Amino acid sequence: MSKIPFREHHLLSLLESYTRQTLPLDLFISHYFRDHSALGSKDRAFIAETIYALVRWQGLLDYLASPPLNSTPSWKERYQIYLTADFNQLQQQGDIPLATRVSFPPALFELFVKSYGIEKAHELSLICNTPAPTTIRVNTLKINRIDLLERWQWIYDISPTSHSPEGIIFHKKINFFQLPEFKEGLFEIQDEGSQLLGHLMQVQPGQLALDYCAGSGGKTLAFAPAMQGKGQIYVHDIRPYALLEARKRLRRAAIQNYQILSHDTPHLEKLKKKMDWVLVDAPCSGTGTLRRNPDMKWKFEPEMITRLIGQQRMIFEKALSFLKADGHIVYATCSILKEENQLQLEHFLSTYSLKTLGEPFQTLPSRGGMDGFFGVVLKRI
């Protein structure tokens, strides 16, 4: 059997299996590759990149496959159309509805339009259909960026990030998790925008900091080095499996001044009004990271935003109770929707005795650049 049919067999088999389950796309691909060890690195790269492209352009491919009233096309039909489609040329076809042309659910595209106007919404949607860059953050507790760049410069196609002082961009994909430098804890994979968001936590050695929605600890890892091992970081989340992953990553990074706090620990109450810094990296629509999670846009429903706005407000209020009188709280999302960002900030300022420090931080997805993030530092009046 030649390689192309072999790859296509696994490509279509993976997609058909993915449709019948509920795991996120990236996790399902990872599980599939683990269970099919006969796939080589080039096969895996081809399959993963093609699947992401198919999922990104699924809405437009479905439109091209059949009239809107027909049943959903198969992945094989979508793939056949994808092989011959000229996506740049299709953007010029005014008879195709604009949301369909950029392969977005109409309700989600309308929210982009509401936040940015039609031209910018069109541009952002197209950027969300491109591959995201692969960026790492150097762990400055163990090595500096110059030394790591020198170690890698003759081995990999890399360059330093323009804005984050700890970032390095890889221009070709590699298996990071097998690198000795990863196992040594010299770096973590993290978008440049996410790294900059971590910098909003201007923590000082000896202070107390709470990462209230820590997940697997990405932002904690970004701001922890500034504390130089002095003071205490509290890592909290409602998901036990996320905290287990956070513990592993913190150990690998040689961060020791932290405590893991599950949502039901009685110790939480004792920390009320004690924190110098609180980070609320709130659950959100993830619209700033759709390049990495294109399956998320097809799961979007308008009522999600209303639900998320309520969750964000409830979480922020709970997190605020841990802040000391002269402390700082950072509200952050990986969303680019004003409903979850600027409008939430307006709500917090009108509801609580808070003021902003500096301008809110925002990045929008850009070609070859950062993902979309929002963050703002707030202080009690």
Coordinates of C-alpha atoms in Angstrom, one line a residue:
M1 CA 0.0 0.0 0.0
S2 CA 1.4 3.4 -0.9
K3 CA 1.8 6.1 1.7
I4 CA -1.0 8.4 0.6
P5 CA -3.9 5.9 0.8
F6 CA -2.4 4.8 4.1
R7 CA -2.5 8.4 5.4
E8 CA -6.0 9.0 4.0
H9 CA -7.3 5.9 5.6
H10 CA -6.2 7.1 9.0
L11 CA -7.2 10.6 8.3
L12 CA -10.8 9.6 7.6
S13 CA -10.9 6.9 10.2
L14 CA -9.8 9.4 12.9
L15 CA -12.4 12.0 11.8
E16 CA -15.2 9.6 11.7
S17 CA -14.3 8.3 15.2
Y18 CA -14.0 11.9 16.5
T19 CA -17.5 12.7 15.3
R20 CA -18.9 9.8 17.5
Q21 CA -17.4 11.1 20.8
T22 CA -17.1 14.2 23.0
L23 CA -13.3 14.7 23.6
P24 CA -11.7 18.0 22.3
L25 CA -10.1 17.6 18.9
D26 CA -6.5 17.9 20.1
L27 CA -6.9 15.4 22.9
F28 CA -8.7 12.9 20.6
I29 CA -5.9 13.2 17.9
S30 CA -3.3 12.5 20.7
H31 CA -5.2 9.4 21.8
Y32 CA -5.5 8.1 18.3
F33 CA -1.8 8.5 17.6
R34 CA -1.0 6.8 20.8
D35 CA -3.1 3.8 19.8
H36 CA -1.7 3.6 16.2
S37 CA 2.1 3.4 16.7
A38 CA 2.6 2.4 13.1
L39 CA 2.1 6.0 12.1
G40 CA 5.4 7.8 11.5
S41 CA 6.2 11.4 12.4
K42 CA 5.6 12.6 8.9
D43 CA 2.3 10.7 8.7
R44 CA 1.2 12.2 12.0
A45 CA 2.1 15.7 10.9
F46 CA 0.2 15.4 7.6
I47 CA -2.9 13.9 9.3
A48 CA -3.0 16.5 12.1
E49 CA -2.5 19.5 9.9
T50 CA -5.1 18.3 7.4
I51 CA -7.6 17.5 10.1
Y52 CA -7.2 21.0 11.6
A53 CA -7.6 22.5 8.1
L54 CA -10.8 20.5 7.5
V55 CA -12.3 21.4 10.8
R56 CA -11.4 25.1 10.3
W57 CA -13.1 25.2 6.9
Q58 CA -15.9 22.7 7.7
G59 CA -18.7 25.3 7.3
L60 CA -17.6 26.4 3.8
L61 CA -16.8 22.9 2.7
D62 CA -20.4 21.8 3.8
Y63 CA -21.8 24.7 1.8
L64 CA -19.8 23.7 -1.3
A65 CA -20.7 20.0 -0.9
S66 CA -24.4 20.4 -1.2
P67 CA -27.4 22.8 -1.0
P68 CA -28.0 23.9 2.6
L69 CA -31.1 21.7 3.0
N70 CA -29.3 18.5 2.2
S71 CA -28.0 16.1 4.9
T72 CA -24.5 16.7 6.4
P73 CA -21.7 15.7 4.0
S74 CA -19.3 12.9 5.0
W75 CA -15.7 13.7 6.0
K76 CA -14.7 11.9 2.7
E77 CA -16.8 14.3 0.7
R78 CA -15.4 17.3 2.6
Y79 CA -11.8 16.0 2.1
Q80 CA -12.4 15.7 -1.7
I81 CA -13.6 19.3 -1.9
Y82 CA -10.8 20.5 0.3
L83 CA -8.2 19.1 -2.1
T84 CA -9.4 21.2 -5.0
A85 CA -10.9 24.3 -3.2
D86 CA -9.2 27.7 -3.7
F87 CA -10.0 29.4 -0.4
N88 CA -8.6 32.7 -1.5
Q89 CA -10.7 32.8 -4.6
L90 CA -13.8 31.7 -2.7
Q91 CA -13.4 34.8 -0.4
Q92 CA -14.3 36.9 -3.5
Q93 CA -17.6 35.1 -4.2
G94 CA -20.2 37.6 -3.0
D95 CA -23.0 35.1 -3.6
I96 CA -21.8 33.0 -0.6
P97 CA -22.9 34.5 2.8
L98 CA -20.0 36.2 4.5
A99 CA -20.1 34.0 7.7
T100 CA -20.1 30.9 5.4
R101 CA -17.2 32.3 3.3
V102 CA -15.0 32.6 6.5
S103 CA -16.4 29.2 7.8
F104 CA -17.9 30.5 11.0
P105 CA -21.3 29.8 12.7
P106 CA -23.4 32.9 11.8
A107 CA -24.2 33.7 15.5
L108 CA -20.5 33.7 16.4
F109 CA -19.5 35.8 13.4
E110 CA -22.2 38.3 14.4
L111 CA -20.6 38.7 17.8
F112 CA -17.3 39.4 16.1
V113 CA -19.0 42.0 14.0
K114 CA -20.7 43.5 17.1
S115 CA -17.2 43.8 18.8
Y116 CA -15.1 45.0 15.8
G117 CA -17.2 45.9 12.8
I118 CA -17.6 43.8 9.6
E119 CA -14.2 44.4 8.0
K120 CA -12.2 43.5 11.1
A121 CA -14.5 40.6 11.9
H122 CA -13.9 39.2 8.4
E123 CA -10.1 39.6 8.9
L124 CA -10.1 38.0 12.4
S125 CA -12.2 35.1 11.2
L126 CA -9.8 34.3 8.4
I127 CA -6.8 34.6 10.8
C128 CA -8.6 32.1 13.0
N129 CA -8.6 29.6 10.1
T130 CA -4.7 29.7 9.9
P131 CA -2.3 27.6 11.9
A132 CA -1.0 29.2 15.1
P133 CA 2.7 29.7 15.7
T134 CA 4.5 27.4 18.2
T135 CA 5.9 29.4 21.0
I136 CA 7.7 28.4 24.2
R137 CA 8.4 30.4 27.4
V138 CA 11.9 30.0 28.9
N139 CA 12.0 29.1 32.6
T140 CA 14.3 31.8 33.9
L141 CA 14.7 30.0 37.2
K142 CA 16.8 27.5 35.3
I143 CA 18.2 29.2 32.2
N144 CA 18.0 32.6 30.3
R145 CA 16.7 33.0 26.8
I146 CA 20.1 33.9 25.3
D147 CA 21.6 30.7 26.5
L148 CA 18.7 28.5 25.3
L149 CA 18.7 30.3 21.9
E150 CA 22.5 29.6 21.6
R151 CA 22.0 25.9 22.5
W152 CA 19.3 25.5 19.8
Q153 CA 20.2 27.9 17.1
W154 CA 22.1 25.3 14.9
I155 CA 19.5 22.6 15.5
Y156 CA 16.1 24.2 15.1
D157 CA 14.5 27.0 13.0
I158 CA 13.8 29.4 15.8
S159 CA 13.6 33.1 16.6
P160 CA 13.0 35.2 19.8
T161 CA 9.6 36.7 20.3
S162 CA 9.2 40.4 19.7
H163 CA 7.3 41.4 22.9
S164 CA 7.8 38.7 25.6
P165 CA 11.4 38.7 27.0
E166 CA 11.1 34.9 27.7
G167 CA 9.6 33.7 24.4
I168 CA 11.1 31.7 21.5
I169 CA 9.1 30.8 18.3
F170 CA 9.7 27.5 16.6
H171 CA 9.1 27.9 12.9
K172 CA 8.8 24.1 12.3
K173 CA 6.9 21.7 14.5
I174 CA 8.8 19.2 16.7
N175 CA 7.9 16.9 19.5
F176 CA 8.7 19.1 22.4
F177 CA 7.9 16.5 25.1
Q178 CA 10.7 14.3 24.0
L179 CA 13.4 17.1 24.3
P180 CA 15.8 16.8 27.2
E181 CA 15.4 20.5 27.8
F182 CA 11.6 20.0 28.4
K183 CA 12.3 17.1 30.8
E184 CA 14.8 19.3 32.6
G185 CA 12.1 22.0 33.0
L186 CA 13.9 24.6 31.0
F187 CA 10.8 25.7 29.1
E188 CA 7.0 25.4 28.8
I189 CA 4.9 25.7 25.6
Q190 CA 3.0 29.0 25.9
D191 CA 1.7 31.6 23.4
E192 CA 3.4 34.9 23.6
G193 CA 0.2 36.7 24.4
S194 CA -0.4 34.4 27.3
Q195 CA 3.2 35.0 28.5
L196 CA 2.5 38.8 28.5
L197 CA -0.7 38.3 30.3
G198 CA 1.3 36.6 33.1
H199 CA 3.4 39.7 33.3
L200 CA 0.3 41.7 34.6
M201 CA 0.9 39.9 37.9
Q202 CA 3.6 42.2 39.1
V203 CA 4.4 40.0 42.1
Q204 CA 7.3 40.8 44.4
P205 CA 9.4 38.4 46.5
G206 CA 7.8 37.7 49.9
Q207 CA 4.2 38.5 48.8
L208 CA 1.2 36.2 48.8
A209 CA -0.4 35.4 45.4
L210 CA -3.5 33.4 44.5
D211 CA -4.1 31.9 41.0
Y212 CA -7.8 31.4 41.5
C213 CA -8.7 29.6 38.2
A214 CA -5.2 28.0 37.8
G215 CA -6.1 25.1 35.5
S216 CA -2.9 23.2 34.9
G217 CA -0.8 26.2 36.1
G218 CA 0.3 27.9 32.8
K219 CA 0.0 31.5 34.2
T220 CA 1.4 30.5 37.6
L221 CA 4.5 29.2 35.9
A222 CA 4.8 32.5 34.0
F223 CA 4.7 34.8 37.1
A224 CA 6.3 32.5 39.7
P225 CA 10.0 33.3 38.8
A226 CA 9.5 37.0 39.7
M227 CA 9.0 35.9 43.4
Q228 CA 12.5 34.3 43.5
G229 CA 11.2 31.5 45.7
K230 CA 10.1 33.9 48.5
G231 CA 6.5 34.4 49.6
Q232 CA 3.7 32.0 48.7
I233 CA 1.7 31.1 45.7
Y234 CA -1.7 29.5 46.1
V235 CA -2.8 27.4 43.2
H236 CA -6.6 26.8 43.1
D237 CA -9.1 25.2 40.7
I238 CA -12.3 23.3 40.9
R239 CA -10.9 20.5 38.7
P240 CA -8.7 18.0 40.5
Y241 CA -7.2 16.5 37.3
A242 CA -6.0 20.1 36.3
L243 CA -4.4 20.6 39.7
L244 CA -2.5 17.3 39.4
E245 CA -1.1 18.5 36.1
A246 CA -0.2 21.8 37.7
R247 CA 1.7 20.1 40.5
K248 CA 3.7 18.1 37.9
R249 CA 4.6 21.2 35.9
L250 CA 5.6 23.2 39.0
R251 CA 7.9 20.5 40.2
R252 CA 9.5 20.2 36.8
A253 CA 10.1 24.0 36.8
A254 CA 11.7 23.8 40.2
I255 CA 9.1 26.1 41.8
Q256 CA 8.8 25.3 45.5
N257 CA 6.9 28.2 47.1
Y258 CA 3.4 27.0 46.2
Q259 CA 0.5 25.3 47.8
I260 CA -2.2 23.4 45.8
L261 CA -5.7 24.2 47.0
S262 CA -8.7 22.1 45.9
H263 CA -12.1 23.9 45.9
D264 CA -13.3 22.1 49.1
T265 CA -10.3 22.6 51.3
P266 CA -11.1 24.4 54.6
H267 CA -7.8 26.3 54.2
L268 CA -9.3 28.6 51.6
E269 CA -11.4 30.4 54.2
K270 CA -8.3 31.3 56.2
L271 CA -6.8 33.2 53.2
K272 CA -9.7 35.7 52.9
K273 CA -8.4 39.3 52.7
K274 CA -4.8 38.2 52.8
M275 CA -3.6 38.2 49.2
D276 CA -1.3 40.8 47.7
W277 CA -2.2 39.6 44.2
V278 CA -5.1 37.5 42.8
L279 CA -5.3 36.3 39.3
V280 CA -8.7 35.4 37.8
D281 CA -8.0 33.7 34.5
A282 CA -11.7 33.3 33.9
P283 CA -13.5 30.5 32.0
C284 CA -14.5 32.1 28.7
S285 CA -15.5 31.4 25.0
G286 CA -11.9 30.8 24.0
T287 CA -12.5 33.0 20.9
G288 CA -8.9 34.3 21.1
T289 CA -7.5 30.8 20.6
L290 CA -9.7 29.3 17.9
R291 CA -6.7 28.7 15.7
R292 CA -5.6 26.1 18.2
N293 CA -9.1 24.8 19.0
P294 CA -11.1 25.1 15.7
D295 CA -13.6 22.5 17.0
M296 CA -14.8 25.0 19.6
K297 CA -16.5 27.3 17.1
W298 CA -18.8 24.4 15.9
K299 CA -19.8 23.8 19.5
F300 CA -20.8 27.5 20.0
E301 CA -24.3 28.4 21.0
P302 CA -25.4 32.0 21.7
E303 CA -26.7 31.1 25.2
M304 CA -23.1 30.1 26.1
I305 CA -22.1 33.8 26.3
T306 CA -24.9 34.7 28.7
R307 CA -23.9 31.7 30.9
L308 CA -20.2 32.6 30.8
I309 CA -20.9 36.2 31.7
G310 CA -22.7 35.0 34.8
Q311 CA -19.9 32.6 35.7
Q312 CA -17.2 35.2 35.2
R313 CA -19.0 37.7 37.5
M314 CA -19.6 35.0 40.2
I315 CA -15.9 33.8 40.1
F316 CA -14.6 37.4 40.1
E317 CA -16.7 38.2 43.2
K318 CA -15.4 35.1 45.0
A319 CA -11.8 35.8 44.1
L320 CA -12.1 39.4 45.2
S321 CA -12.9 38.2 48.8
F322 CA -9.3 37.0 49.1
L323 CA -7.7 40.4 48.3
K324 CA -6.2 42.4 51.1
A325 CA -7.0 46.1 51.4
D326 CA -4.2 47.4 49.2
G327 CA -4.0 44.3 47.0
H328 CA -4.3 43.9 43.2
I329 CA -6.6 41.6 41.3
V330 CA -6.0 40.7 37.6
Y331 CA -9.0 39.8 35.4
A332 CA -8.0 37.9 32.3
T333 CA -9.6 35.9 29.4
C334 CA -8.6 34.2 26.2
S335 CA -11.6 35.8 24.6
I336 CA -11.8 38.6 22.0
L337 CA -15.5 39.4 22.6
K338 CA -16.3 42.7 24.3
E339 CA -19.1 41.0 26.3
E340 CA -16.5 39.0 28.2
N341 CA -13.8 41.8 28.4
Q342 CA -14.5 45.5 28.2
L343 CA -18.2 45.1 29.3
Q344 CA -17.2 42.9 32.2
L345 CA -14.6 45.5 33.2
E346 CA -17.4 48.2 33.2
H347 CA -19.5 45.9 35.4
F348 CA -16.7 45.3 37.9
L349 CA -15.9 49.0 38.2
S350 CA -19.5 50.0 38.7
T351 CA -20.2 47.2 41.2
Y352 CA -17.1 47.2 43.4
S353 CA -14.8 49.9 44.8
L354 CA -12.1 49.3 42.3
K355 CA -10.0 51.3 39.9
T356 CA -7.9 50.2 36.9
L357 CA -4.1 50.5 37.0
G358 CA -2.8 51.3 33.5
E359 CA -4.6 50.5 30.3
P360 CA -6.3 47.1 29.8
F361 CA -4.0 44.7 27.9
Q362 CA -5.4 43.2 24.7
T363 CA -4.0 41.2 21.9
L364 CA -5.9 40.0 18.8
P365 CA -5.0 36.9 16.7
S366 CA -2.5 37.9 14.0
R367 CA -0.9 35.9 11.2
G368 CA 2.1 34.2 12.6
G369 CA 1.7 36.2 15.8
M370 CA -0.1 36.0 19.1
D371 CA -3.4 34.6 20.1
G372 CA -6.2 36.8 21.4
F373 CA -6.1 37.7 25.2
F374 CA -7.5 40.4 27.5
G375 CA -6.3 41.4 30.9
V376 CA -6.7 44.3 33.3
V377 CA -5.1 45.1 36.7
L378 CA -7.5 46.4 39.3
K379 CA -6.9 47.8 42.8
R380 CA -9.3 48.7 45.6
I381 CA -10.1 52.4 46.0

